Amino acid sequence: MSVYFSPSPNMQQLNSPKPYDGSLLMTESATVDSERELPKAESPKPADHVAMPSRSSVQSSSNSGVISMSPAHSGSGNSGREARAAQNGLTPQGWRVTEQRTEALRRLLDQHRGERHLVLLQDFPDPDALSGAWAYRLISEQFDITCEIVYAGTLSHQENIALVRLTGLPAQRCSGQALKEKNLSHYHGCVLIDNQGTTTQFMPLVQQANLPIIAVIDHHTSQGELKAEFIDLRPQTRATATIFTQYLQAGLLKLDSSNSDHIKCATALMHGIRSDTNRLMQAQEEDFLAAGYLSRYYDSQLLNSVLQASRSKRVMDVIERSLRNRVLQNNFSIAGVGYLRYDDRDAIPQAADFLVTEENVHTAVVYGIVHDEDEDLEVVIGSLRTNKITLDPDEFIKEAFGQDTHGRFFGGGRSMAGGFEIPMGFLSGFNENAEYTRMKWEVYDAQIKQKLYRLVNPENGMIRTV
């Protein structure tokens, strides 16, 4: 049996990996009463109408085995919904959508009661991913579901390290040999939080073990067809932490101000919203409302301690290198910072954050070659930061660097920020010859600048090597 939100041509039935009462797909194309959730101010686009009714309007078809969901009719229930919406700081329409998505997730978790889930984060998790995963774990505990939160990379940003250490956030690193030896037979399924499987080294293992994907909850643009029982993708939402806070507002977990874990998770969610909205400067109404709800429970002193975490000397060195190497073109600041250790990867976005603050610069791109000593692999990592409203980081990076042989883009972005990751293939790996190492960097540095200059300065985009 499948559940559809209809009619929408861009929604497709997903194959559920195990018996379940519905394959639930919820994306930003879903609307209520012909009104779409607020789009980005800089690029409003029309959307197909998809009605998402209340549960009372669900009708079952015995002939097709499909549950059709028709628009809910206004009635006496509206006054109660409006009261609950006002109590949670949401519009009646926004509250209706939140209730429906929350109820769908509640049914999913009830179907998986007593199981063990593997919660997968991107290799370099940020506060948005970490806090969302923690919220999922606390929610799942009510259904006797045991969750293990894992990531295959490292925490290198000082605020991320402080967040995990100061809150005791239950996320575990599993990389190198430990990743290869990880036994997935103990789990009933996996959950992707703030990613869609393209940024975690766990996915090949998941596919090899035929571990079903139970849920995908993310705020990034769809990165391809996903087979999962529950998918909640909201590209117009600024933070995954906002999505999880809405689940809490709708009653999936009642926060208790006397519960230490609840206070710390609320603090982490607040930090997740803050970090993904550029300190709330790019926040939308739903982000402010989510932050307002969390303000009843979070620990402001704990959050301040996380934000006061000091930069390491290695991060400062990378920022200094970006300043020394930057090239200015048409209000773009482009800087290659050479070779970095795997654990210092997060120094690259911090350098981009710094360069974009320079006078007469609206966009900064910083990149370097990151060396993974465990695997003896190298990859080009880059970050983009912009304060130019008309520049779409996602489109810019995808156009600049294109796709791999499997059709996957080397990077993408969201509002005001983006990133890219390009494998080096045959040329990857450490070499003791200093001259060879220098030449390899110069080749990649020139190639990346070449691709960027074609967009930054199309009339003079070619790099002269003589």
CSV table of C-alpha atoms in Angstrom, one decimal:
chain,number,residue,atom,x,y,z
A,1,MET,CA,0.0,0.0,0.0
A,2,SER,CA,1.3,3.4,-0.9
A,3,VAL,CA,0.5,6.9,0.3
A,4,TYR,CA,0.6,9.8,-2.2
A,5,PHE,CA,0.2,13.5,-1.8
A,6,SER,CA,-1.5,14.4,-5.1
A,7,PRO,CA,-1.6,15.6,-7.7
A,8,SER,CA,2.1,16.4,-8.4
A,9,PRO,CA,4.0,15.1,-11.5
A,10,ASN,CA,7.3,15.4,-9.8
A,11,MET,CA,6.5,13.1,-6.9
A,12,GLN,CA,7.1,9.5,-7.6
A,13,GLN,CA,6.3,6.3,-5.6
A,14,LEU,CA,9.3,5.1,-3.6
A,15,ASN,CA,9.8,1.4,-3.1
A,16,SER,CA,9.6,0.6,0.6
A,17,PRO,CA,12.4,-1.8,1.7
A,18,LYS,CA,10.0,-3.5,4.2
A,19,PRO,CA,6.2,-3.9,4.7
A,20,TYR,CA,4.8,-0.6,5.8
A,21,ASP,CA,1.4,1.1,5.5
A,22,GLY,CA,2.7,3.8,3.2
A,23,SER,CA,5.7,5.1,1.4
A,24,LEU,CA,5.7,8.7,2.6
A,25,LEU,CA,7.2,11.5,0.4
A,26,MET,CA,7.0,15.0,1.6
A,27,THR,CA,8.7,17.8,-0.3
A,28,GLU,CA,8.5,21.5,-0.6
A,29,SER,CA,6.2,21.1,-3.6
A,30,ALA,CA,3.5,20.1,-1.2
A,31,THR,CA,1.0,22.9,-0.6
A,32,VAL,CA,-2.2,23.5,1.3
A,33,ASP,CA,-5.2,25.3,-0.1
A,34,SER,CA,-3.2,26.4,-3.2
A,35,GLU,CA,-0.8,28.4,-1.0
A,36,ARG,CA,2.9,27.5,-1.3
A,37,GLU,CA,5.4,27.9,1.6
A,38,LEU,CA,7.4,31.0,1.3
A,39,PRO,CA,10.0,30.7,-1.5
A,40,LYS,CA,13.4,32.4,-1.7
A,41,ALA,CA,12.9,36.1,-2.1
A,42,GLU,CA,15.5,36.3,-4.9
A,43,SER,CA,14.0,33.6,-7.1
A,44,PRO,CA,10.2,33.0,-6.7
A,45,LYS,CA,9.0,30.2,-8.8
A,46,PRO,CA,5.4,28.9,-9.4
A,47,ALA,CA,4.7,25.4,-8.1
A,48,ASP,CA,2.2,22.7,-8.9
A,49,HIS,CA,-0.7,22.5,-6.5
A,50,VAL,CA,-0.6,19.6,-4.2
A,51,ALA,CA,-3.3,19.3,-1.5
A,52,MET,CA,-2.2,17.9,1.9
A,53,PRO,CA,-5.3,17.2,3.9
A,54,SER,CA,-5.9,16.3,7.5
A,55,ARG,CA,-6.2,12.7,8.5
A,56,SER,CA,-10.0,13.0,8.6
A,57,SER,CA,-10.1,13.4,4.8
A,58,VAL,CA,-8.1,10.2,4.0
A,59,GLN,CA,-10.2,7.8,1.9
A,60,SER,CA,-9.1,4.2,1.1
A,61,SER,CA,-9.7,2.7,-2.3
A,62,SER,CA,-10.3,-1.0,-2.0
A,63,ASN,CA,-9.8,-1.4,-5.8
A,64,SER,CA,-6.3,0.1,-6.2
A,65,GLY,CA,-4.9,-0.5,-2.7
A,66,VAL,CA,-3.8,3.2,-2.7
A,67,ILE,CA,-4.8,5.7,-0.1
A,68,SER,CA,-5.8,8.9,-1.8
A,69,MET,CA,-5.6,12.1,0.2
A,70,SER,CA,-8.1,14.8,-0.9
A,71,PRO,CA,-8.2,18.4,0.4
A,72,ALA,CA,-9.6,18.8,3.9
A,73,HIS,CA,-12.8,20.8,4.3
A,74,SER,CA,-13.1,23.6,6.7
A,75,GLY,CA,-15.2,22.9,9.8
A,76,SER,CA,-15.4,23.1,13.5
A,77,GLY,CA,-11.9,21.7,13.8
A,78,ASN,CA,-10.4,24.9,12.5
A,79,SER,CA,-10.9,26.8,15.7
A,80,GLY,CA,-9.0,24.2,17.6
A,81,ARG,CA,-6.2,24.1,15.0
A,82,GLU,CA,-6.0,27.9,15.1
A,83,ALA,CA,-5.6,27.8,18.9
A,84,ARG,CA,-2.9,25.3,18.7
A,85,ALA,CA,-1.2,27.2,15.9
A,86,ALA,CA,-1.2,30.4,18.0
A,87,GLN,CA,0.1,28.6,21.0
A,88,ASN,CA,3.1,27.3,19.0
A,89,GLY,CA,3.7,30.6,17.1
A,90,LEU,CA,2.6,29.3,13.7
A,91,THR,CA,-0.1,30.2,11.2
A,92,PRO,CA,-3.0,27.8,10.9
A,93,GLN,CA,-1.8,26.7,7.5
A,94,GLY,CA,1.7,26.2,8.7
A,95,TRP,CA,0.5,24.3,11.7
A,96,ARG,CA,-1.6,22.0,9.5
A,97,VAL,CA,1.4,21.1,7.3
A,98,THR,CA,3.5,20.5,10.4
A,99,GLU,CA,0.8,18.3,12.0
A,100,GLN,CA,0.6,16.2,8.9
A,101,ARG,CA,4.3,15.6,8.5
A,102,THR,CA,4.7,15.0,12.2
A,103,GLU,CA,1.9,12.4,12.2
A,104,ALA,CA,3.4,10.6,9.3
A,105,LEU,CA,6.7,10.4,11.1
A,106,ARG,CA,4.9,9.2,14.2
A,107,ARG,CA,3.2,6.4,12.3
A,108,LEU,CA,6.6,5.4,10.8
A,109,LEU,CA,8.3,5.2,14.2
A,110,ASP,CA,5.5,3.2,15.6
A,111,GLN,CA,5.8,0.7,12.8
A,112,HIS,CA,9.5,0.3,13.8
A,113,ARG,CA,9.0,0.2,17.5
A,114,GLY,CA,11.7,-1.7,19.4
A,115,GLU,CA,14.3,-1.6,16.5
A,116,ARG,CA,17.8,-0.4,16.3
A,117,HIS,CA,18.6,2.4,13.8
A,118,LEU,CA,21.9,3.7,12.5
A,119,VAL,CA,21.7,7.5,12.1
A,120,LEU,CA,24.2,8.7,9.4
A,121,LEU,CA,25.6,12.2,9.3
A,122,GLN,CA,27.8,13.7,6.6
A,123,ASP,CA,31.5,13.0,7.0
A,124,PHE,CA,32.1,16.5,8.4
A,125,PRO,CA,28.9,17.1,10.4
A,126,ASP,CA,27.9,20.7,11.3
A,127,PRO,CA,25.7,21.9,14.2
A,128,ASP,CA,22.6,21.5,12.0
A,129,ALA,CA,23.2,17.8,11.4
A,130,LEU,CA,24.4,17.0,14.9
A,131,SER,CA,21.4,18.7,16.6
A,132,GLY,CA,18.9,17.1,14.2
A,133,ALA,CA,20.3,13.7,14.8
A,134,TRP,CA,20.1,14.1,18.6
A,135,ALA,CA,16.5,15.3,18.3
A,136,TYR,CA,15.7,12.2,16.2
A,137,ARG,CA,17.3,10.0,18.8
A,138,LEU,CA,15.4,11.5,21.7
A,139,ILE,CA,12.1,11.2,19.7
A,140,SER,CA,12.8,7.6,18.8
A,141,GLU,CA,13.4,6.7,22.5
A,142,GLN,CA,9.7,7.1,23.0
A,143,PHE,CA,9.1,4.2,20.6
A,144,ASP,CA,11.8,2.0,22.2
A,145,ILE,CA,14.0,2.6,19.2
A,146,THR,CA,17.8,2.5,19.9
A,147,CYS,CA,19.8,5.0,17.7
A,148,GLU,CA,23.5,5.2,17.1
A,149,ILE,CA,24.6,8.5,15.6
A,150,VAL,CA,27.8,8.1,13.5
A,151,TYR,CA,30.0,10.0,11.0
A,152,ALA,CA,32.9,8.8,9.0
A,153,GLY,CA,35.0,12.0,8.8
A,154,THR,CA,36.0,14.3,11.7
A,155,LEU,CA,35.0,17.3,13.7
A,156,SER,CA,37.5,20.0,12.9
A,157,HIS,CA,35.6,23.3,13.4
A,158,GLN,CA,36.2,24.5,16.9
A,159,GLU,CA,32.5,25.2,17.5
A,160,ASN,CA,31.5,21.7,16.5
A,161,ILE,CA,34.1,20.2,18.8
A,162,ALA,CA,32.9,22.4,21.6
A,163,LEU,CA,29.2,21.5,20.9
A,164,VAL,CA,29.9,17.8,21.2
A,165,ARG,CA,32.1,18.1,24.2
A,166,LEU,CA,30.1,20.6,26.3
A,167,THR,CA,26.7,19.0,25.6
A,168,GLY,CA,27.8,15.4,25.6
A,169,LEU,CA,26.1,15.0,22.2
A,170,PRO,CA,26.0,11.2,21.5
A,171,ALA,CA,27.8,11.2,18.1
A,172,GLN,CA,30.5,8.7,17.3
A,173,ARG,CA,33.3,8.9,14.8
A,174,CYS,CA,33.8,5.8,12.7
A,175,SER,CA,36.5,6.1,10.1
A,176,GLY,CA,39.5,4.3,8.6
A,177,GLN,CA,39.7,0.6,9.5
A,178,ALA,CA,36.9,0.9,12.0
A,179,LEU,CA,34.6,2.0,9.2
A,180,LYS,CA,35.6,-1.0,7.0
A,181,GLU,CA,35.0,-3.4,9.9
A,182,LYS,CA,31.7,-1.9,11.0
A,183,ASN,CA,29.1,-4.7,11.3
A,184,LEU,CA,25.7,-3.4,10.0
A,185,SER,CA,23.8,-6.6,10.6
A,186,HIS,CA,22.9,-5.4,14.1
A,187,TYR,CA,20.7,-2.6,12.7
A,188,HIS,CA,17.2,-2.8,11.3
A,189,GLY,CA,17.7,0.3,9.1
A,190,CYS,CA,19.5,3.6,8.7
A,191,VAL,CA,18.3,7.2,8.8
A,192,LEU,CA,19.9,10.1,6.9
A,193,ILE,CA,19.8,13.5,8.7
A,194,ASP,CA,20.8,16.7,6.9
A,195,ASN,CA,22.2,14.7,4.0
A,196,GLN,CA,21.0,12.3,1.3
A,197,GLY,CA,23.8,9.8,1.3
A,198,THR,CA,26.1,11.6,-1.1
A,199,THR,CA,28.4,13.1,1.6
A,200,THR,CA,28.9,10.1,3.8
A,201,GLN,CA,31.4,7.2,3.3
A,202,PHE,CA,28.9,4.9,5.0
A,203,MET,CA,26.6,4.6,1.9
A,204,PRO,CA,28.7,1.9,0.1
A,205,LEU,CA,28.6,-0.2,3.3
A,206,VAL,CA,24.8,0.4,3.6
A,207,GLN,CA,24.2,-0.7,0.0
A,208,GLN,CA,26.5,-3.7,0.4
A,209,ALA,CA,24.6,-4.8,3.5
A,210,ASN,CA,21.2,-4.1,1.9
A,211,LEU,CA,20.4,-2.0,5.0
A,212,PRO,CA,17.0,-0.3,4.3
A,213,ILE,CA,16.8,3.5,4.5
A,214,ILE,CA,14.0,4.2,6.9
A,215,ALA,CA,13.9,8.0,6.7
A,216,VAL,CA,15.6,11.0,5.0
A,217,ILE,CA,15.1,14.4,6.6
A,218,ASP,CA,17.0,17.2,5.0
A,219,HIS,CA,16.7,20.8,3.9
A,220,HIS,CA,18.9,20.6,0.8
A,221,THR,CA,17.8,20.2,-2.8
A,222,SER,CA,17.1,16.7,-4.0
A,223,GLN,CA,20.3,15.0,-5.1
A,224,GLY,CA,18.7,12.1,-6.9
A,225,GLU,CA,16.2,9.3,-6.5
A,226,LEU,CA,16.0,8.0,-3.0
A,227,LYS,CA,14.3,4.8,-1.8
A,228,ALA,CA,13.1,5.3,1.7
A,229,GLU,CA,10.0,4.8,3.8
A,230,PHE,CA,9.8,8.4,4.8
A,231,ILE,CA,11.3,11.4,3.0
A,232,ASP,CA,10.9,15.0,4.2
A,233,LEU,CA,12.9,17.3,2.0
A,234,ARG,CA,12.4,21.0,2.3
A,235,PRO,CA,14.9,23.0,0.1
A,236,GLN,CA,13.2,26.3,1.0
A,237,THR,CA,13.8,25.7,4.8
A,238,ARG,CA,17.0,27.2,6.0
A,239,ALA,CA,17.9,24.5,8.6
A,240,THR,CA,17.2,20.8,9.3
A,241,ALA,CA,17.1,21.9,13.0
A,242,THR,CA,14.1,24.0,12.1
A,243,ILE,CA,12.3,20.9,10.7
A,244,PHE,CA,13.0,18.9,13.9
A,245,THR,CA,11.9,21.8,16.1
A,246,GLN,CA,8.6,21.8,14.2
A,247,TYR,CA,8.3,18.1,15.0
A,248,LEU,CA,8.7,19.0,18.6
A,249,GLN,CA,6.2,21.8,18.5
A,250,ALA,CA,3.7,19.4,17.0
A,251,GLY,CA,4.1,17.1,20.0
A,252,LEU,CA,6.3,14.4,18.8
A,253,LEU,CA,8.4,15.0,21.9
A,254,LYS,CA,7.4,17.2,24.8
A,255,LEU,CA,10.5,19.0,26.0
A,256,ASP,CA,11.0,19.1,29.8
A,257,SER,CA,12.9,22.0,31.2
A,258,SER,CA,14.0,19.8,34.1
A,259,ASN,CA,15.5,17.2,31.8
A,260,SER,CA,19.2,17.8,31.2
A,261,ASP,CA,19.3,16.0,27.8
A,262,HIS,CA,16.3,18.1,26.6
A,263,ILE,CA,17.9,21.3,27.6
A,264,LYS,CA,21.1,20.4,25.9
A,265,CYS,CA,19.4,19.2,22.8
A,266,ALA,CA,17.3,22.4,22.6
A,267,THR,CA,20.6,24.3,22.9
A,268,ALA,CA,22.1,22.3,20.1
A,269,LEU,CA,19.0,22.9,17.9
A,270,MET,CA,19.3,26.6,18.6
A,271,HIS,CA,22.9,26.6,17.5
A,272,GLY,CA,22.0,24.5,14.4
A,273,ILE,CA,19.4,27.1,13.4
A,274,ARG,CA,21.8,30.0,14.2
A,275,SER,CA,24.7,28.5,12.2
A,276,ASP,CA,22.7,27.6,9.1
A,277,THR,CA,21.0,31.0,8.9
A,278,ASN,CA,24.2,33.1,9.3
A,279,ARG,CA,23.4,34.1,12.9
A,280,LEU,CA,19.7,34.4,12.0
A,281,MET,CA,20.5,37.2,9.5
A,282,GLN,CA,19.2,34.9,6.7
A,283,ALA,CA,16.5,33.3,8.8
A,284,GLN,CA,12.9,33.1,7.5
A,285,GLU,CA,9.8,33.4,9.6
A,286,GLU,CA,9.7,29.6,10.4
A,287,ASP,CA,13.3,29.8,11.7
A,288,PHE,CA,12.5,32.7,14.0
A,289,LEU,CA,9.4,30.9,15.3
A,290,ALA,CA,11.4,27.7,15.9
A,291,ALA,CA,14.1,29.7,17.7
A,292,GLY,CA,11.3,31.4,19.8
A,293,TYR,CA,10.0,28.0,20.8
A,294,LEU,CA,13.5,26.7,21.7
A,295,SER,CA,14.1,29.8,23.8
A,296,ARG,CA,11.8,28.4,26.5
A,297,TYR,CA,14.2,25.5,27.0
A,298,TYR,CA,17.8,26.2,25.8
A,299,ASP,CA,20.7,27.1,28.0
A,300,SER,CA,22.0,30.5,26.9
A,301,GLN,CA,25.2,30.2,28.9
A,302,LEU,CA,26.0,26.8,27.4
A,303,LEU,CA,25.4,28.2,23.9
A,304,ASN,CA,27.7,31.2,24.6
A,305,SER,CA,30.4,28.8,25.7
A,306,VAL,CA,30.1,26.9,22.4
A,307,LEU,CA,30.3,30.1,20.4
A,308,GLN,CA,33.3,31.4,22.4
A,309,ALA,CA,35.5,28.4,21.3
A,310,SER,CA,38.9,29.6,20.2
A,311,ARG,CA,40.3,29.0,16.7
A,312,SER,CA,43.3,26.7,16.6
A,313,LYS,CA,46.7,27.9,15.3
A,314,ARG,CA,46.3,25.7,12.2
A,315,VAL,CA,43.0,27.4,11.3
A,316,MET,CA,44.6,30.8,11.7
A,317,ASP,CA,47.5,29.7,9.5
A,318,VAL,CA,45.0,28.7,6.7
A,319,ILE,CA,43.2,32.1,7.0
A,320,GLU,CA,46.6,33.8,6.8
A,321,ARG,CA,47.4,31.8,3.7
A,322,SER,CA,44.1,32.7,2.1
A,323,LEU,CA,44.8,36.4,2.7
A,324,ARG,CA,48.3,36.1,1.1
A,325,ASN,CA,47.1,34.1,-1.9
A,326,ARG,CA,43.8,35.7,-2.7
A,327,VAL,CA,43.1,37.1,-6.2
A,328,LEU,CA,40.4,39.8,-6.7
A,329,GLN,CA,38.3,39.6,-9.8
A,330,ASN,CA,35.0,41.6,-10.2
A,331,ASN,CA,34.4,41.7,-6.5
A,332,PHE,CA,35.2,38.0,-6.1
A,333,SER,CA,38.0,37.0,-3.8
A,334,ILE,CA,39.5,33.6,-4.9
A,335,ALA,CA,42.2,31.9,-2.8
A,336,GLY,CA,44.0,28.6,-3.0
A,337,VAL,CA,45.6,27.5,0.3
A,338,GLY,CA,47.6,24.5,-0.8
A,339,TYR,CA,47.7,21.3,1.2
A,340,LEU,CA,45.8,20.6,4.4
A,341,ARG,CA,45.5,17.8,6.8
A,342,TYR,CA,42.2,15.9,6.9
A,343,ASP,CA,41.5,17.2,10.4
A,344,ASP,CA,41.9,20.8,9.3
A,345,ARG,CA,39.3,20.6,6.6
A,346,ASP,CA,36.9,23.1,8.3
A,347,ALA,CA,39.6,25.8,8.2
A,348,ILE,CA,38.6,26.3,4.5
A,349,PRO,CA,35.0,27.5,5.1
A,350,GLN,CA,36.3,29.6,8.0
A,351,ALA,CA,38.8,31.3,5.6
A,352,ALA,CA,36.0,31.9,3.1
A,353,ASP,CA,33.9,33.5,5.9
A,354,PHE,CA,36.8,35.8,6.7
A,355,LEU,CA,37.6,36.8,3.1
A,356,VAL,CA,34.0,37.8,2.2
A,357,THR,CA,34.1,40.5,4.9
A,358,GLU,CA,36.8,42.5,2.9
A,359,GLU,CA,35.7,45.8,1.5
A,360,ASN,CA,34.4,45.7,-2.1
A,361,VAL,CA,34.2,41.9,-2.0
A,362,HIS,CA,30.8,40.2,-2.3
A,363,THR,CA,31.9,36.6,-2.9
A,364,ALA,CA,34.8,34.5,-1.6
A,365,VAL,CA,35.9,31.1,-2.8
A,366,VAL,CA,38.6,29.3,-0.9
A,367,TYR,CA,40.0,25.8,-1.8
A,368,GLY,CA,42.8,23.4,-1.0
A,369,ILE,CA,44.0,19.8,-1.3
A,370,VAL,CA,43.0,17.8,1.7
A,371,HIS,CA,45.1,14.8,2.5
A,372,ASP,CA,43.5,11.8,4.3
A,373,GLU,CA,46.4,10.0,5.9
A,374,ASP,CA,44.4,7.0,6.9
A,375,GLU,CA,43.4,6.2,3.4
A,376,ASP,CA,46.4,8.0,1.7
A,377,LEU,CA,43.9,9.8,-0.5
A,378,GLU,CA,43.6,13.4,-1.6
A,379,VAL,CA,40.6,15.5,-2.6
A,380,VAL,CA,40.1,19.1,-3.6
A,381,ILE,CA,37.8,20.8,-1.0
A,382,GLY,CA,36.4,24.3,-1.5
A,383,SER,CA,33.9,26.7,0.1
A,384,LEU,CA,32.0,29.7,-1.2
A,385,ARG,CA,30.5,32.5,0.8
A,386,THR,CA,28.6,35.4,-0.7
A,387,ASN,CA,26.5,38.4,0.4
A,388,LYS,CA,25.2,39.1,-3.1
A,389,ILE,CA,21.5,38.4,-3.2
A,390,THR,CA,21.4,37.7,-6.9
A,391,LEU,CA,24.1,35.0,-6.8
A,392,ASP,CA,22.9,31.5,-6.3
A,393,PRO,CA,25.7,29.4,-4.8
A,394,ASP,CA,24.1,26.2,-5.9
A,395,GLU,CA,23.8,27.2,-9.5
A,396,PHE,CA,27.3,28.9,-9.5
A,397,ILE,CA,29.2,25.8,-8.2
A,398,LYS,CA,27.3,23.3,-10.3
A,399,GLU,CA,27.9,25.4,-13.5
A,400,ALA,CA,31.6,25.9,-12.6
A,401,PHE,CA,32.6,22.3,-11.8
A,402,GLY,CA,29.9,20.2,-13.4
A,403,GLN,CA,29.3,16.5,-12.8
A,404,ASP,CA,31.2,13.2,-12.5
A,405,THR,CA,30.8,10.2,-14.7
A,406,HIS,CA,27.8,9.1,-12.7
A,407,GLY,CA,26.0,12.4,-13.2
A,408,ARG,CA,26.6,13.6,-9.6
A,409,PHE,CA,27.6,17.2,-9.2
A,410,PHE,CA,30.9,17.9,-7.5
A,411,GLY,CA,29.3,20.5,-5.3
A,412,GLY,CA,26.2,22.6,-4.6
A,413,GLY,CA,25.0,25.2,-2.1
A,414,ARG,CA,22.2,27.0,-0.4
A,415,SER,CA,21.5,30.6,0.4
A,416,MET,CA,24.7,32.6,0.7
A,417,ALA,CA,27.0,29.5,1.0
A,418,GLY,CA,28.2,26.5,-1.0
A,419,GLY,CA,30.9,24.0,-1.3
A,420,PHE,CA,32.6,21.5,-3.6
A,421,GLU,CA,34.6,18.3,-3.3
A,422,ILE,CA,36.6,16.9,-6.3
A,423,PRO,CA,38.4,13.6,-6.1
A,424,MET,CA,41.9,13.6,-7.5
A,425,GLY,CA,41.8,10.0,-8.8
A,426,PHE,CA,45.1,8.7,-10.1
A,427,LEU,CA,47.1,11.7,-8.9
A,428,SER,CA,45.9,11.3,-5.4
A,429,GLY,CA,48.3,10.3,-2.7
A,430,PHE,CA,51.3,11.6,-0.8
A,431,ASN,CA,54.7,12.0,-2.6
A,432,GLU,CA,57.9,12.8,-0.8
A,433,ASN,CA,59.3,14.7,-3.8
A,434,ALA,CA,58.8,18.4,-3.0
A,435,GLU,CA,59.0,19.5,-6.6
A,436,TYR,CA,56.3,17.0,-7.7
A,437,THR,CA,54.1,18.1,-4.9
A,438,ARG,CA,54.5,21.7,-5.9
A,439,MET,CA,53.8,21.1,-9.5
A,440,LYS,CA,50.7,19.0,-8.7
A,441,TRP,CA,49.3,21.9,-6.6
A,442,GLU,CA,50.0,24.4,-9.3
A,443,VAL,CA,48.1,22.3,-11.9
A,444,TYR,CA,45.0,22.0,-9.7
A,445,ASP,CA,45.2,25.6,-8.6
A,446,ALA,CA,45.3,26.8,-12.2
A,447,GLN,CA,42.5,24.5,-13.3
A,448,ILE,CA,40.2,25.6,-10.5
A,449,LYS,CA,40.9,29.2,-11.1
A,450,GLN,CA,40.2,28.6,-14.9
A,451,LYS,CA,36.8,27.2,-14.2
A,452,LEU,CA,35.9,30.0,-11.7
A,453,TYR,CA,37.2,32.9,-13.9
A,454,ARG,CA,35.0,31.7,-16.8
A,455,LEU,CA,32.0,32.7,-14.6
A,456,VAL,CA,33.5,35.6,-12.7
A,457,ASN,CA,35.0,37.3,-15.7
A,458,PRO,CA,33.7,35.6,-18.9
A,459,GLU,CA,35.4,38.1,-21.3
A,460,ASN,CA,38.8,37.3,-19.8
A,461,GLY,CA,38.4,33.9,-18.2
A,462,MET,CA,41.4,32.1,-19.7
A,463,ILE,CA,44.5,31.8,-17.6
A,464,ARG,CA,47.8,32.6,-19.3
A,465,THR,CA,50.5,30.2,-18.1
A,466,VAL,CA,53.4,32.1,-19.7
